[in-house]
CSV table of C-alpha atoms in Angstrom, one decimal:
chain,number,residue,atom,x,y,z
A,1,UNK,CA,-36.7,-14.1,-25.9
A,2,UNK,CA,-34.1,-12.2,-24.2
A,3,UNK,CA,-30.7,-13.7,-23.1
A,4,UNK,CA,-28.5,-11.7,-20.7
A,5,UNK,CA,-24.9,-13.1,-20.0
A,6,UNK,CA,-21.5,-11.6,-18.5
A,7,UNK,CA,-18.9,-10.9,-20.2
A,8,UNK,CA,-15.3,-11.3,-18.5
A,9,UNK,CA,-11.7,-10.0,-19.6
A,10,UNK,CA,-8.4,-9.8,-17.8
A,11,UNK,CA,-4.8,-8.9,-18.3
A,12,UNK,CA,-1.5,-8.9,-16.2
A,13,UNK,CA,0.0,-5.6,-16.6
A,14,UNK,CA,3.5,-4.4,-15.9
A,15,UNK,CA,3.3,-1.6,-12.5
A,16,UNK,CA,4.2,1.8,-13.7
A,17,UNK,CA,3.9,3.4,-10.4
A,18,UNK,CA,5.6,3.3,-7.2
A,19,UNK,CA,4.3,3.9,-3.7
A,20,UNK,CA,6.9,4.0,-0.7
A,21,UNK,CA,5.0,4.7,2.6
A,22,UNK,CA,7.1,5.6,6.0
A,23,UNK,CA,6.1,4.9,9.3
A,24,UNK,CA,8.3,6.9,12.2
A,25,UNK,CA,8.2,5.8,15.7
A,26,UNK,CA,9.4,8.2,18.8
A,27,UNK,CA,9.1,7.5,22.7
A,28,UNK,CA,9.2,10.1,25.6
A,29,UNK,CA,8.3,10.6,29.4
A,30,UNK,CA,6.4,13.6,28.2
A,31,UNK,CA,4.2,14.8,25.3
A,32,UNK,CA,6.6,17.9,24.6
A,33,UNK,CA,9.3,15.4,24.6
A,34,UNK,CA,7.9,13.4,22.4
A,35,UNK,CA,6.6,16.0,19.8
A,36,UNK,CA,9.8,17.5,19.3
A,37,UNK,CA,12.0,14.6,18.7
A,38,UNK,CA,9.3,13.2,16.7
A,39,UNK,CA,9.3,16.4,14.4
A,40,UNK,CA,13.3,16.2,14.4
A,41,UNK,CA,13.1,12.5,13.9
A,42,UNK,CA,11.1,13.1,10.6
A,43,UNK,CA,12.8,16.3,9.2
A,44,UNK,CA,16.1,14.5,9.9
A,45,UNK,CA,15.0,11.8,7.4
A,46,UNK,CA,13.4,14.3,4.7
A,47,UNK,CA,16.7,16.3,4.5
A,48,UNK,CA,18.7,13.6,4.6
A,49,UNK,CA,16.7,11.6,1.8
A,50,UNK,CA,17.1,15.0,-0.3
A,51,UNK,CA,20.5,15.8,0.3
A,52,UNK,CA,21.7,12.1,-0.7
A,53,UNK,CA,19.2,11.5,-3.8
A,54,UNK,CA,16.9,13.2,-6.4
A,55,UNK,CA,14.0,13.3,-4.5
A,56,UNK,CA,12.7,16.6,-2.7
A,57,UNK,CA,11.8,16.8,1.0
A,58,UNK,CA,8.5,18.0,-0.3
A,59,UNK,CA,7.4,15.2,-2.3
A,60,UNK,CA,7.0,12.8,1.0
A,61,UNK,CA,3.2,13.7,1.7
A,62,UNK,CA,1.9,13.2,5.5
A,63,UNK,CA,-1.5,10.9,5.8
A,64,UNK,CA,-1.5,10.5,9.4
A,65,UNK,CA,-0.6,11.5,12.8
A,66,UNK,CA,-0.8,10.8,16.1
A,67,UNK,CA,0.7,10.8,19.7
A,68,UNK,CA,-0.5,8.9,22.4
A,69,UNK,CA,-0.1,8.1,26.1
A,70,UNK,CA,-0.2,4.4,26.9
A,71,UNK,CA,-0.6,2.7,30.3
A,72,UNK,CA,0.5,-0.3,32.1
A,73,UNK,CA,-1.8,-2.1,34.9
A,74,UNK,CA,0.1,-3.6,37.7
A,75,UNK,CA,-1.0,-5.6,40.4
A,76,UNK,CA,-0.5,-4.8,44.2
A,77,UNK,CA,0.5,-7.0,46.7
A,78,UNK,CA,-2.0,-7.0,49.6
A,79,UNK,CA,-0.3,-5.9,52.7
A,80,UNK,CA,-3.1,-6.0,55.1
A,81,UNK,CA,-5.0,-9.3,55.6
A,82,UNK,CA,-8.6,-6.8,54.4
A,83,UNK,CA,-6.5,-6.4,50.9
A,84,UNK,CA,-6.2,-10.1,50.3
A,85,UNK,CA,-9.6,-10.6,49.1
A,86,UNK,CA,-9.3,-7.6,46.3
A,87,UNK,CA,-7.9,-7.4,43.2
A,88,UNK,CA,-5.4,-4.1,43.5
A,89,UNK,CA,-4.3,-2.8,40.6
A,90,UNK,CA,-2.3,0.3,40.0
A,91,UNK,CA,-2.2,2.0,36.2
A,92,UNK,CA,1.3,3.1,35.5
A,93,UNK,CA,2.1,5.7,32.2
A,94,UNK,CA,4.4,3.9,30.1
A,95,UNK,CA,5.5,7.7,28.2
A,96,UNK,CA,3.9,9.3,25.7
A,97,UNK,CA,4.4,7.5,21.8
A,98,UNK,CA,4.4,9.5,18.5
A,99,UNK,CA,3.9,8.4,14.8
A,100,UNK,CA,3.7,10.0,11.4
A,101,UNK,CA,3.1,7.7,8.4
A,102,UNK,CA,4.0,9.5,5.2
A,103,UNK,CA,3.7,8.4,1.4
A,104,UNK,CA,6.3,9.3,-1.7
A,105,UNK,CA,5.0,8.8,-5.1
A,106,UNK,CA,7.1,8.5,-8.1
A,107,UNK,CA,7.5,6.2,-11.8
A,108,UNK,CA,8.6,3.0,-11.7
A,109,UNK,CA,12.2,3.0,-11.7
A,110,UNK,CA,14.6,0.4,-10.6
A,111,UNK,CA,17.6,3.2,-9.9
A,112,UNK,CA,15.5,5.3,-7.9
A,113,UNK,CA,14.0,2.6,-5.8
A,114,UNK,CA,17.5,1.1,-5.0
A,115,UNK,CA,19.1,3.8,-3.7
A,116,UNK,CA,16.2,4.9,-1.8
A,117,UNK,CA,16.4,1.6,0.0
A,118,UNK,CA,19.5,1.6,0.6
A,119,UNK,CA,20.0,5.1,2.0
A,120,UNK,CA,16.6,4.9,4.0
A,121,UNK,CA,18.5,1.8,5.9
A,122,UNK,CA,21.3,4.2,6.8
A,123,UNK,CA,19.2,7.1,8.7
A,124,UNK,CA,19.4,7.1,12.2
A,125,UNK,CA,16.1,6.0,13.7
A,126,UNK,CA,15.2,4.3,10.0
A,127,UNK,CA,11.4,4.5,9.7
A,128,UNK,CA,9.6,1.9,9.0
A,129,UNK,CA,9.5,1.0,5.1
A,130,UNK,CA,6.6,-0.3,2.8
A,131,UNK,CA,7.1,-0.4,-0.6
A,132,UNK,CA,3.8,-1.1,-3.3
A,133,UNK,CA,3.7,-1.1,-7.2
A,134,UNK,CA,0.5,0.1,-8.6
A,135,UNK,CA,-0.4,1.4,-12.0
A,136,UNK,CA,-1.1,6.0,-12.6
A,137,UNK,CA,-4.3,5.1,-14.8
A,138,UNK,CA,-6.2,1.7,-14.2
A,139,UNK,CA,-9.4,2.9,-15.8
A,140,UNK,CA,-6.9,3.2,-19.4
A,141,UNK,CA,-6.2,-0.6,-18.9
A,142,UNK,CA,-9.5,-1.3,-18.2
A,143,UNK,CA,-11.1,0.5,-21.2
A,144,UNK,CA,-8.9,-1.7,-23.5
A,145,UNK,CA,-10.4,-5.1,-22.1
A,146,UNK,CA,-13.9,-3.5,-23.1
A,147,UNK,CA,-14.1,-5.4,-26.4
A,148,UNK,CA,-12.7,-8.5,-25.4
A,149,UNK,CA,-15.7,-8.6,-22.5
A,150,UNK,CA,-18.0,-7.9,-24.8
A,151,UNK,CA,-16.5,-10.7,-27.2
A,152,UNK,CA,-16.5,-12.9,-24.3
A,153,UNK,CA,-20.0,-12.4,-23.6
A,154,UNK,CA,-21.3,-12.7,-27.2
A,155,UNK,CA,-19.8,-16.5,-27.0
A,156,UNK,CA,-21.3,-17.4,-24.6
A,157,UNK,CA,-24.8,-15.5,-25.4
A,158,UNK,CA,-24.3,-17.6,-28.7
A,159,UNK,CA,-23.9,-20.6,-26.8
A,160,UNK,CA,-26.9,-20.6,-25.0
A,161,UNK,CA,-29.6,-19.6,-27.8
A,162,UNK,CA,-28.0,-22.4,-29.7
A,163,UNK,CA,-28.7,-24.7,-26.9
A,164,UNK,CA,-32.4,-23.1,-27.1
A,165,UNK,CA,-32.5,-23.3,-31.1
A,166,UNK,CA,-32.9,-19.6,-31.5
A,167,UNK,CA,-30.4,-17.1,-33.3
A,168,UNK,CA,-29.4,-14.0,-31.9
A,169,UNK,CA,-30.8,-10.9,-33.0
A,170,UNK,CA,-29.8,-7.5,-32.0
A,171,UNK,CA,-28.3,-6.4,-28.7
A,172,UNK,CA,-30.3,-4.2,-26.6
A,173,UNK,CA,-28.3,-3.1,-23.5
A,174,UNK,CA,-25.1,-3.0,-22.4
A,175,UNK,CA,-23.9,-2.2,-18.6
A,176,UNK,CA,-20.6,-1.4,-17.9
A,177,UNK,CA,-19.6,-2.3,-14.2
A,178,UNK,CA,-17.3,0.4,-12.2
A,179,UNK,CA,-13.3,-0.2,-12.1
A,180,UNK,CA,-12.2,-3.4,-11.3
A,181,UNK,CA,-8.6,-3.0,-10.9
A,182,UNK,CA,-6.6,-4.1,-8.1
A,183,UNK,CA,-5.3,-1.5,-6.8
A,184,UNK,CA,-5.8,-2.0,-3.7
A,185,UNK,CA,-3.5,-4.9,-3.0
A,186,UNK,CA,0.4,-4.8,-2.7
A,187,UNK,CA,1.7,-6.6,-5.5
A,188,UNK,CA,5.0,-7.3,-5.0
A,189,UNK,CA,5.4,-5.4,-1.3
A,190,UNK,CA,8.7,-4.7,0.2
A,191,UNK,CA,8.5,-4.4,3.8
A,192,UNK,CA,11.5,-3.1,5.9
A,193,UNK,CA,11.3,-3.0,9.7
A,194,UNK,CA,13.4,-0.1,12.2
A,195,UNK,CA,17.0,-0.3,11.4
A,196,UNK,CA,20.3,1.6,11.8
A,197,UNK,CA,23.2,0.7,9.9
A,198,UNK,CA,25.0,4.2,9.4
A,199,UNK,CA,28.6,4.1,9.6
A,200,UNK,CA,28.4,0.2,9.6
A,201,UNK,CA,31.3,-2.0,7.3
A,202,UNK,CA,29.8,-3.9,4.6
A,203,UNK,CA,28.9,-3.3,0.5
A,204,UNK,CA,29.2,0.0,-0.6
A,205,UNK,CA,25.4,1.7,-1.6
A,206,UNK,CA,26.1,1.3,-5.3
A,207,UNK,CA,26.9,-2.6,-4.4
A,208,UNK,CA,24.0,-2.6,-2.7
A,209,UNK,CA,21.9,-1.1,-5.2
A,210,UNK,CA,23.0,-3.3,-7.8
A,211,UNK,CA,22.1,-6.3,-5.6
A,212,UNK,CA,18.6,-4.8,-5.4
A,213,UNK,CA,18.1,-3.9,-9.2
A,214,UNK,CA,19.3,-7.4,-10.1
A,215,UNK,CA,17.1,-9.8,-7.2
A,216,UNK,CA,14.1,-7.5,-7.2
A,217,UNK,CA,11.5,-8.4,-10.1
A,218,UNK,CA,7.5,-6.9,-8.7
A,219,UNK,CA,4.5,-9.1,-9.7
A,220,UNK,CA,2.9,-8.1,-12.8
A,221,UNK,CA,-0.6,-6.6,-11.9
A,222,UNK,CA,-3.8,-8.1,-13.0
A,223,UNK,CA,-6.8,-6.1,-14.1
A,224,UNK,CA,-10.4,-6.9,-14.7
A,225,UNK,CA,-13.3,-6.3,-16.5
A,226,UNK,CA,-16.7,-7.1,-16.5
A,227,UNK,CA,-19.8,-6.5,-18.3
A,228,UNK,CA,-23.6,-7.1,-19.0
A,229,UNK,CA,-24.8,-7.9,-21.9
A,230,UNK,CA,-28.9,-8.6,-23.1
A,231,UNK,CA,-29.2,-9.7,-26.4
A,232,UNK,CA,-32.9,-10.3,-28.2
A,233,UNK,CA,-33.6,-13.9,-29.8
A,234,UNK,CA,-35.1,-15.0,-33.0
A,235,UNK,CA,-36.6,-18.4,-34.1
């Protein structure tokens, strides 16, 4: 008799890793317009980030780009008593729209984070601001909860050939399921929409910052493991 059960382990681990991601915004009558204030838009922030912290302009990595023309469909009022039974319509540019979404990736610190915020807030133009804490090296996490699956399973393969009077024997095959981590999810996101606040009167950054680094405590993140076990009976 064979008995084949799943083994399950999980931890909460503390993030070790975090990922700020920048979305700028620029509007123009024209493409060319738009391009190149985009462009300025962006390297405005990059040297201003640089200049004001520890972090290089080169270290923001670009994942996407676009610009687009959208369009506006207005109605026409009928001026002829022919026009009254159709629907006019007239489609109307509303300028041409650019966006770049870029990425930094650095350790978990509190310090770094803080001032980041903080000076991001004061750019002109601010981007856009998402903030996620992830881990460098799930699969190390995951390779630790190994043993406590397979632990897990050999309870409950125990369990059952009691309930069948049988002993187990020897196990036969084990499968190892791919990386379940989480990794995908925000834990703990930050989320800060278009702002401007340079020049404005209020706390000073390193007030700021210090309200940040003592309110701001991320989720820890939980990671997974699963595995198959088959296990040979005896009488």
């Amino acid at each position: 008799m064979q008995i084949i059960v799943k083994g399950d382990a999980h931890r909460m681990v503390a993030p070790d890793q975090i990922v700020a991601s920048v979305t700028f915004h620029e509007h123009a009558d024209s493409y060319d317009e738009v391009l190149q204030k985009g462009v300025q838009l962006v390297k405005d922030y990059f040297n201003f980030i640089e200049e004001n912290t520890d972090f290089a302009a080169t270290d923001f990595k670009t994942n996407a780009y676009n610009i687009r023309e959208e369009f506006t469909t207005n109605r026409i009022e009928a001026k002829t008593e022919e026009d009254l039974s159709k629907n006019l319509t007239k489609r109307v540019s509303d300028g041409f729209f650019f966006t770049q979404y870029a990425y930094l990736k650095f350790d978990y610190n509190k310090e770094r984070l803080s001032k980041l915020l903080v000076l991001t807030s004061k750019t002109e133009g601010a981007p856009r601001f998402h903030i996620s804490f992830q881990l460098k090296d799930p699969k190390s996490y995951e390779r630790g909860l190994i043993g406590d699956a397979y632990h897990d399973a050999q309870l409950k393969a125990e369990t059952l050939a009691a309930a069948a009077d049988k002993h187990l024997r020897d196990c036969i095959r084990v499968n190892i399921d791919n990386i379940n981590a989480r990794d995908d999810l925000d834990f703990g996101a930050v989320r800060m929409e278009k702002a401007s606040f340079r020049g404005a009167a209020g706390p000073s950054v390193e007030e700021q910052m210090q309200t940040i680094d003592e309110t701001f405590h991320p989720d820890d993140i939980p990671i997974y493991k699963s595995i198959e076990v088959v296990w040979e009976t005896s009488d």
